[in-house]
Amino acid sequence: MIPVSRSFTVRAPAKLNLHLGVGAPREDGFHPLDTVYQAIGIYDDLTVTHAEKWSIALQLADYIEDGAVPAGEDNIVNHAAALLGKRRDAEISIRKDIPVAAGMAGGSADGAAALVALDRLWNCRTSDHDLLDLASQLGSDVPFALIGGTAHGTGRGELVEPLPDQGSWWWVLALSNQGLSTPQVYAHWDRLFPGPSPTPFSALAVLTAIASGSVSALARAMHNDLEAAAFDLRPDLAVLVSLGESEGALRGMMTGSGPTVAFLCRSADEARAVAAGVQVARSEVRRVLVANGPVAGAHVVSYR
Ligand code: C5P
């Protein structure tokens, strides 16, 4: 007989957007996107264990503020459990390394990890297709957190096509002292750019650069429509981009709705040198991390 596991740990990655084209808001309020995601080696680990009572415990990296992640009803793990039909109680523990309100889909990663972990714990045997459907109900970025790697995103971001990516790309992430709210950044973009095209700016240049494997081609092609809105709210971010580039990064760009700025570097050594330079120079930067991508989407790392 196959022994039944009492506990599963699932690891889910942070994401960057290498391209983010935004179109005019749809009737449901969401913006159509043409985006290229990449999963990078910064992770949240979520452990679920059978228990008598439902509980969520958080263990936060030292650069994440206490209270930044809701531990109660509002935690995305509760929504994931409800979507699976909440079969039994469980003890959830989340080790968070993905920065919060940073444009790196930290909440989405926890949502994806919870779907995978609770599906196993409760033996739901949800098909991949149905799991992706539940993920899209949790949030626009959650399907990508399941898929990982490098991928093309359309719709409101939830329609995800994996891309072949032979590169190993090195990134420096400058985390801000203050988060930015995603709805706020989209709303500011609406104010700054009235009457935009319904069709978002195409990701073709980034798709071509990824296919070529050339780091300088990717540096030239990267694009984020939300930068203008976020820089208008937070002029310090534009200064930060220039600083990282002057420290030797090939290209700096805000990721997602920000405020994290990602710097593309030629190698691990170059990334470490840029990280050290940026950390010393800027007081509004909370922490500088180095990570590479692409990495896998949400996956089981241990069970017992
Ligand atoms: O889907 P998710 O919950 O991550 O979206 C959070 C908010 O970000 C939405 O309520 C909306 O204000 C904004 N958003 C958007 N267009 C998208 C994705 C998100 O306007 N494609």
Short mmCIF file of C-alpha atoms and ligand atoms in Angstrom, two decimals:
data_model
loop_
_atom_site.label_atom_id
_atom_site.label_comp_id
_atom_site.label_asym_id
_atom_site.label_seq_id
_atom_site.Cartn_x
_atom_site.Cartn_y
_atom_site.Cartn_z
CA MET A 1 0.00 0.00 0.00
CA ILE A 2 1.25 3.52 -0.78
CA PRO A 3 1.63 5.42 2.52
CA VAL A 4 -0.48 8.60 2.74
CA SER A 5 1.56 11.77 3.35
CA ARG A 6 0.55 14.07 6.19
CA SER A 7 2.53 17.07 5.04
CA PHE A 8 3.74 18.68 1.80
CA THR A 9 6.10 21.57 1.12
CA VAL A 10 5.68 23.40 -2.18
CA ARG A 11 8.14 26.00 -3.45
CA ALA A 12 6.93 28.81 -5.74
CA PRO A 13 9.08 31.45 -7.47
CA ALA A 14 8.97 35.24 -7.84
CA LYS A 15 8.41 36.64 -11.33
CA LEU A 16 9.77 39.46 -13.43
CA ASN A 17 8.07 41.01 -16.44
CA LEU A 18 10.62 41.43 -19.23
CA HIS A 19 7.94 43.04 -21.36
CA LEU A 20 4.69 44.59 -20.13
CA GLY A 21 2.44 46.13 -22.78
CA VAL A 22 -0.85 47.53 -21.41
CA GLY A 23 -4.05 48.27 -23.40
CA ALA A 24 -7.20 50.28 -22.65
CA PRO A 25 -9.19 48.91 -19.68
CA ARG A 26 -11.79 46.26 -20.56
CA GLU A 27 -15.41 46.31 -19.43
CA ASP A 28 -14.49 44.26 -16.35
CA GLY A 29 -11.92 46.93 -15.35
CA PHE A 30 -8.87 44.77 -16.06
CA HIS A 31 -6.29 45.89 -18.63
CA PRO A 32 -5.42 43.63 -21.57
CA LEU A 33 -1.74 42.73 -21.40
CA ASP A 34 0.95 41.49 -23.73
CA THR A 35 3.66 40.38 -21.35
CA VAL A 36 6.71 38.13 -21.03
CA TYR A 37 7.18 36.60 -17.60
CA GLN A 38 10.30 35.02 -16.18
CA ALA A 39 10.39 33.02 -12.93
CA ILE A 40 13.54 33.81 -10.91
CA GLY A 41 15.32 32.11 -8.03
CA ILE A 42 13.65 33.89 -5.12
CA TYR A 43 11.02 31.67 -3.51
CA ASP A 44 8.28 31.25 -0.97
CA ASP A 45 8.02 27.77 0.61
CA LEU A 46 4.55 26.77 1.78
CA THR A 47 4.05 23.73 4.02
CA VAL A 48 0.61 22.20 4.63
CA THR A 49 0.01 19.59 7.36
CA HIS A 50 -3.18 17.79 8.44
CA ALA A 51 -4.42 19.40 11.71
CA GLU A 52 -7.49 19.73 13.93
CA LYS A 53 -7.75 23.46 13.30
CA TRP A 54 -7.17 25.76 10.30
CA SER A 55 -4.15 28.05 10.88
CA ILE A 56 -1.69 30.13 8.86
CA ALA A 57 1.74 31.00 10.25
CA LEU A 58 4.21 33.31 8.50
CA GLN A 59 7.97 33.40 8.68
CA LEU A 60 9.23 36.51 6.90
CA ALA A 61 12.63 37.34 5.45
CA ASP A 62 14.23 40.25 7.35
CA TYR A 63 13.51 42.67 4.47
CA ILE A 64 9.74 42.05 4.74
CA GLU A 65 7.89 44.16 7.30
CA ASP A 66 5.73 42.53 10.00
CA GLY A 67 2.09 43.03 9.08
CA ALA A 68 2.81 43.38 5.34
CA VAL A 69 1.18 39.98 4.68
CA PRO A 70 -2.34 39.33 6.01
CA ALA A 71 -2.36 36.21 8.24
CA GLY A 72 -6.16 36.12 8.59
CA GLU A 73 -9.15 35.77 6.24
CA ASP A 74 -7.55 37.93 3.54
CA ASN A 75 -4.58 35.65 2.99
CA ILE A 76 -4.67 34.28 -0.56
CA VAL A 77 -4.20 30.74 0.85
CA ASN A 78 -7.78 30.93 2.24
CA HIS A 79 -9.10 31.74 -1.22
CA ALA A 80 -7.09 28.87 -2.74
CA ALA A 81 -8.52 26.47 -0.11
CA ALA A 82 -12.08 27.66 -0.80
CA LEU A 83 -11.61 27.11 -4.56
CA LEU A 84 -10.57 23.49 -3.86
CA GLY A 85 -13.68 22.96 -1.70
CA LYS A 86 -11.76 23.15 1.65
CA ARG A 87 -11.96 19.41 2.39
CA ARG A 88 -10.32 19.35 5.87
CA ASP A 89 -8.49 21.55 8.33
CA ALA A 90 -4.77 22.07 7.91
CA GLU A 91 -1.86 23.90 9.44
CA ILE A 92 -0.23 26.18 6.84
CA SER A 93 3.19 27.64 7.28
CA ILE A 94 4.70 30.06 4.78
CA ARG A 95 8.39 30.93 4.64
CA LYS A 96 8.40 34.16 2.63
CA ASP A 97 11.43 35.40 0.74
CA ILE A 98 9.54 37.07 -2.12
CA PRO A 99 9.18 40.79 -1.35
CA VAL A 100 5.62 42.07 -0.74
CA ALA A 101 3.85 44.75 -2.88
CA ALA A 102 6.97 44.75 -5.03
CA GLY A 103 5.71 43.81 -8.51
CA MET A 104 7.16 40.30 -8.12
CA ALA A 105 3.91 38.36 -7.60
CA GLY A 106 4.69 37.21 -4.05
CA GLY A 107 1.01 36.78 -3.16
CA SER A 108 0.40 34.95 -6.44
CA ALA A 109 3.26 32.56 -5.66
CA ASP A 110 1.62 31.69 -2.32
CA GLY A 111 -1.71 31.18 -4.09
CA ALA A 112 -0.14 28.82 -6.63
CA ALA A 113 1.80 26.95 -3.91
CA ALA A 114 -1.38 26.56 -1.83
CA LEU A 115 -3.31 25.11 -4.79
CA VAL A 116 -0.59 22.51 -5.46
CA ALA A 117 -0.01 21.66 -1.78
CA LEU A 118 -3.65 21.43 -0.68
CA ASP A 119 -4.58 19.48 -3.82
CA ARG A 120 -2.00 16.87 -2.72
CA LEU A 121 -2.89 16.96 0.99
CA TRP A 122 -6.58 16.44 0.27
CA ASN A 123 -5.92 14.04 -2.59
CA CYS A 124 -8.22 16.09 -4.88
CA ARG A 125 -6.35 14.99 -8.03
CA THR A 126 -7.35 18.17 -9.86
CA SER A 127 -6.28 18.06 -13.52
CA ASP A 128 -3.60 20.51 -14.70
CA HIS A 129 -6.21 22.23 -16.85
CA ASP A 130 -8.58 22.72 -13.90
CA LEU A 131 -5.75 23.82 -11.59
CA LEU A 132 -4.81 26.56 -14.11
CA ASP A 133 -8.45 27.60 -14.23
CA LEU A 134 -8.59 27.88 -10.40
CA ALA A 135 -5.30 29.78 -10.50
CA SER A 136 -6.73 32.37 -12.89
CA GLN A 137 -9.64 32.89 -10.48
CA LEU A 138 -7.13 33.64 -7.70
CA GLY A 139 -5.32 36.39 -9.63
CA SER A 140 -3.92 37.43 -13.01
CA ASP A 141 -0.35 36.28 -12.19
CA VAL A 142 -1.21 33.00 -10.43
CA PRO A 143 -1.29 30.75 -13.55
CA PHE A 144 2.25 31.85 -14.39
CA ALA A 145 3.41 31.01 -10.85
CA LEU A 146 2.23 27.43 -11.56
CA ILE A 147 3.95 27.23 -14.96
CA GLY A 148 7.22 29.07 -14.23
CA GLY A 149 10.14 29.22 -16.66
CA THR A 150 9.81 31.98 -19.24
CA ALA A 151 6.36 32.48 -20.73
CA HIS A 152 4.21 34.75 -22.87
CA GLY A 153 1.17 36.15 -21.06
CA THR A 154 -1.97 37.59 -22.67
CA GLY A 155 -5.57 38.26 -21.63
CA ARG A 156 -5.30 40.06 -18.26
CA GLY A 157 -2.04 38.13 -17.77
CA GLU A 158 -3.70 34.81 -16.94
CA LEU A 159 -3.36 33.17 -20.38
CA VAL A 160 0.15 31.73 -20.28
CA GLU A 161 2.15 30.04 -23.06
CA PRO A 162 5.53 28.56 -22.01
CA LEU A 163 8.48 29.72 -24.15
CA PRO A 164 11.67 27.82 -24.94
CA ASP A 165 14.46 29.70 -23.16
CA GLN A 166 18.04 28.36 -23.32
CA GLY A 167 19.47 31.42 -21.54
CA SER A 168 20.56 31.74 -17.94
CA TRP A 169 19.87 35.36 -17.17
CA TRP A 170 21.36 37.18 -14.16
CA TRP A 171 19.32 39.81 -12.34
CA VAL A 172 19.91 42.32 -9.57
CA LEU A 173 16.72 43.29 -7.75
CA ALA A 174 16.60 46.60 -5.89
CA LEU A 175 13.78 46.36 -3.33
CA SER A 176 12.20 49.61 -2.29
CA ASN A 177 11.58 50.79 1.29
CA GLN A 178 7.96 51.46 0.34
CA GLY A 179 5.62 49.20 -1.67
CA LEU A 180 3.34 50.31 -4.52
CA SER A 181 -0.25 49.09 -4.87
CA THR A 182 -0.99 47.40 -8.22
CA PRO A 183 -4.52 48.89 -8.65
CA GLN A 184 -3.12 52.34 -7.80
CA VAL A 185 -0.43 52.12 -10.48
CA TYR A 186 -2.93 50.93 -13.14
CA ALA A 187 -5.35 53.74 -12.12
CA HIS A 188 -2.53 56.31 -12.42
CA TRP A 189 -1.63 54.93 -15.87
CA ASP A 190 -5.31 55.44 -16.88
CA ARG A 191 -5.13 59.07 -15.70
CA LEU A 192 -1.81 59.79 -17.45
CA PHE A 193 -2.73 58.10 -20.75
CA PRO A 194 -6.38 58.72 -21.61
CA GLY A 195 -7.64 56.99 -24.77
CA PRO A 196 -4.95 54.31 -25.15
CA SER A 197 -5.08 51.64 -27.84
CA PRO A 198 -7.19 48.62 -26.86
CA THR A 199 -4.32 46.44 -28.17
CA PRO A 200 -1.29 46.38 -25.86
CA PHE A 201 2.19 47.08 -27.24
CA SER A 202 3.54 43.81 -28.68
CA ALA A 203 6.13 41.68 -26.88
CA LEU A 204 7.66 40.65 -30.20
CA ALA A 205 11.06 42.30 -29.61
CA VAL A 206 11.51 40.55 -26.25
CA LEU A 207 10.28 37.23 -27.65
CA THR A 208 12.89 37.53 -30.42
CA ALA A 209 15.64 38.45 -27.95
CA ILE A 210 14.81 35.47 -25.70
CA ALA A 211 14.87 33.15 -28.71
CA SER A 212 18.30 34.54 -29.74
CA GLY A 213 19.76 33.97 -26.25
CA SER A 214 21.60 37.31 -26.53
CA VAL A 215 21.79 39.24 -23.27
CA SER A 216 22.50 42.54 -25.05
CA ALA A 217 19.50 42.00 -27.36
CA LEU A 218 17.27 41.36 -24.33
CA ALA A 219 18.66 44.47 -22.61
CA ARG A 220 17.72 46.58 -25.64
CA ALA A 221 14.26 45.04 -26.04
CA MET A 222 12.94 45.13 -22.43
CA HIS A 223 9.89 47.36 -22.02
CA ASN A 224 7.35 48.20 -19.32
CA ASP A 225 4.39 50.53 -20.03
CA LEU A 226 3.72 50.92 -16.28
CA GLU A 227 7.12 52.52 -15.64
CA ALA A 228 5.85 55.97 -16.66
CA ALA A 229 2.97 55.79 -14.14
CA ALA A 230 5.13 54.44 -11.31
CA PHE A 231 7.96 56.94 -11.97
CA ASP A 232 5.41 59.76 -11.86
CA LEU A 233 4.31 58.55 -8.41
CA ARG A 234 7.86 57.74 -7.31
CA PRO A 235 10.53 59.82 -9.12
CA ASP A 236 13.24 58.14 -7.01
CA LEU A 237 12.73 54.97 -9.10
CA ALA A 238 13.93 56.61 -12.32
CA VAL A 239 17.07 57.77 -10.48
CA LEU A 240 17.60 54.22 -9.24
CA VAL A 241 17.44 52.81 -12.79
CA SER A 242 20.19 55.23 -13.93
CA LEU A 243 22.32 54.43 -10.89
CA GLY A 244 22.30 50.66 -11.53
CA GLU A 245 23.16 51.20 -15.17
CA SER A 246 26.06 53.48 -14.17
CA GLU A 247 27.24 50.71 -11.80
CA GLY A 248 27.60 48.42 -14.84
CA ALA A 249 24.21 46.75 -15.42
CA LEU A 250 23.30 46.30 -19.08
CA ARG A 251 19.80 47.59 -18.45
CA GLY A 252 17.56 48.54 -15.52
CA MET A 253 13.77 48.40 -15.65
CA MET A 254 10.93 48.35 -13.15
CA THR A 255 9.15 45.00 -12.99
CA GLY A 256 5.34 44.62 -13.10
CA SER A 257 3.60 47.48 -11.31
CA GLY A 258 6.76 48.09 -9.27
CA PRO A 259 8.42 49.43 -7.30
CA THR A 260 11.17 46.77 -7.62
CA VAL A 261 13.78 47.64 -10.24
CA ALA A 262 15.43 44.70 -12.00
CA PHE A 263 18.89 45.09 -13.54
CA LEU A 264 19.99 42.68 -16.26
CA CYS A 265 23.68 41.72 -16.01
CA ARG A 266 26.06 39.68 -18.17
CA SER A 267 27.15 37.25 -15.44
CA ALA A 268 26.82 36.29 -11.78
CA ASP A 269 30.02 38.19 -10.96
CA GLU A 270 28.82 41.33 -12.68
CA ALA A 271 25.46 41.04 -10.89
CA ARG A 272 27.20 40.83 -7.49
CA ALA A 273 29.32 43.91 -8.29
CA VAL A 274 26.27 45.91 -9.41
CA ALA A 275 24.34 44.78 -6.31
CA ALA A 276 27.12 45.98 -4.01
CA GLY A 277 27.31 49.35 -5.79
CA VAL A 278 23.54 49.97 -5.67
CA GLN A 279 23.24 48.91 -2.00
CA VAL A 280 25.92 51.36 -0.88
CA ALA A 281 24.64 54.30 -2.91
CA ARG A 282 20.89 54.46 -2.20
CA SER A 283 19.25 54.91 1.20
CA GLU A 284 15.69 54.33 -0.15
CA VAL A 285 16.67 50.84 -1.29
CA ARG A 286 15.70 48.36 1.42
CA ARG A 287 17.75 45.47 0.10
CA VAL A 288 19.47 44.36 -3.08
CA LEU A 289 19.17 40.71 -4.13
CA VAL A 290 20.84 38.71 -6.89
CA ALA A 291 18.91 35.94 -8.67
CA ASN A 292 18.93 34.06 -11.93
CA GLY A 293 16.20 32.79 -14.18
CA PRO A 294 14.40 30.99 -15.59
CA VAL A 295 13.47 28.55 -12.78
CA ALA A 296 10.59 26.09 -12.32
CA GLY A 297 7.05 27.03 -11.32
CA ALA A 298 5.35 25.82 -8.11
CA HIS A 299 6.55 22.30 -7.27
CA VAL A 300 6.66 19.87 -4.35
CA VAL A 301 10.08 19.91 -2.65
CA SER A 302 9.34 17.59 0.27
CA TYR A 303 6.64 15.38 1.79
CA ARG A 304 6.40 13.16 4.84
O1 C5P B 1 -5.58 39.95 -10.84
P1 C5P B 1 -5.01 40.64 -9.65
O2 C5P B 1 -5.81 40.38 -8.40
O3 C5P B 1 -3.56 40.42 -9.45
O4 C5P B 1 -5.17 42.19 -9.95
C1 C5P B 1 -5.06 43.18 -8.95
C2 C5P B 1 -5.53 44.52 -9.51
O5 C5P B 1 -4.61 45.00 -10.50
C3 C5P B 1 -6.87 44.49 -10.23
O6 C5P B 1 -7.94 44.65 -9.33
C4 C5P B 1 -6.75 45.68 -11.18
O7 C5P B 1 -6.95 46.88 -10.50
C5 C5P B 1 -5.27 45.64 -11.57
N1 C5P B 1 -5.02 44.89 -12.82
C6 C5P B 1 -5.44 45.43 -14.03
N2 C5P B 1 -5.21 44.75 -15.19
C7 C5P B 1 -4.56 43.56 -15.18
C8 C5P B 1 -4.12 43.00 -13.96
C9 C5P B 1 -4.36 43.69 -12.79
O8 C5P B 1 -6.03 46.52 -14.07
N3 C5P B 1 -4.34 42.93 -16.33
#
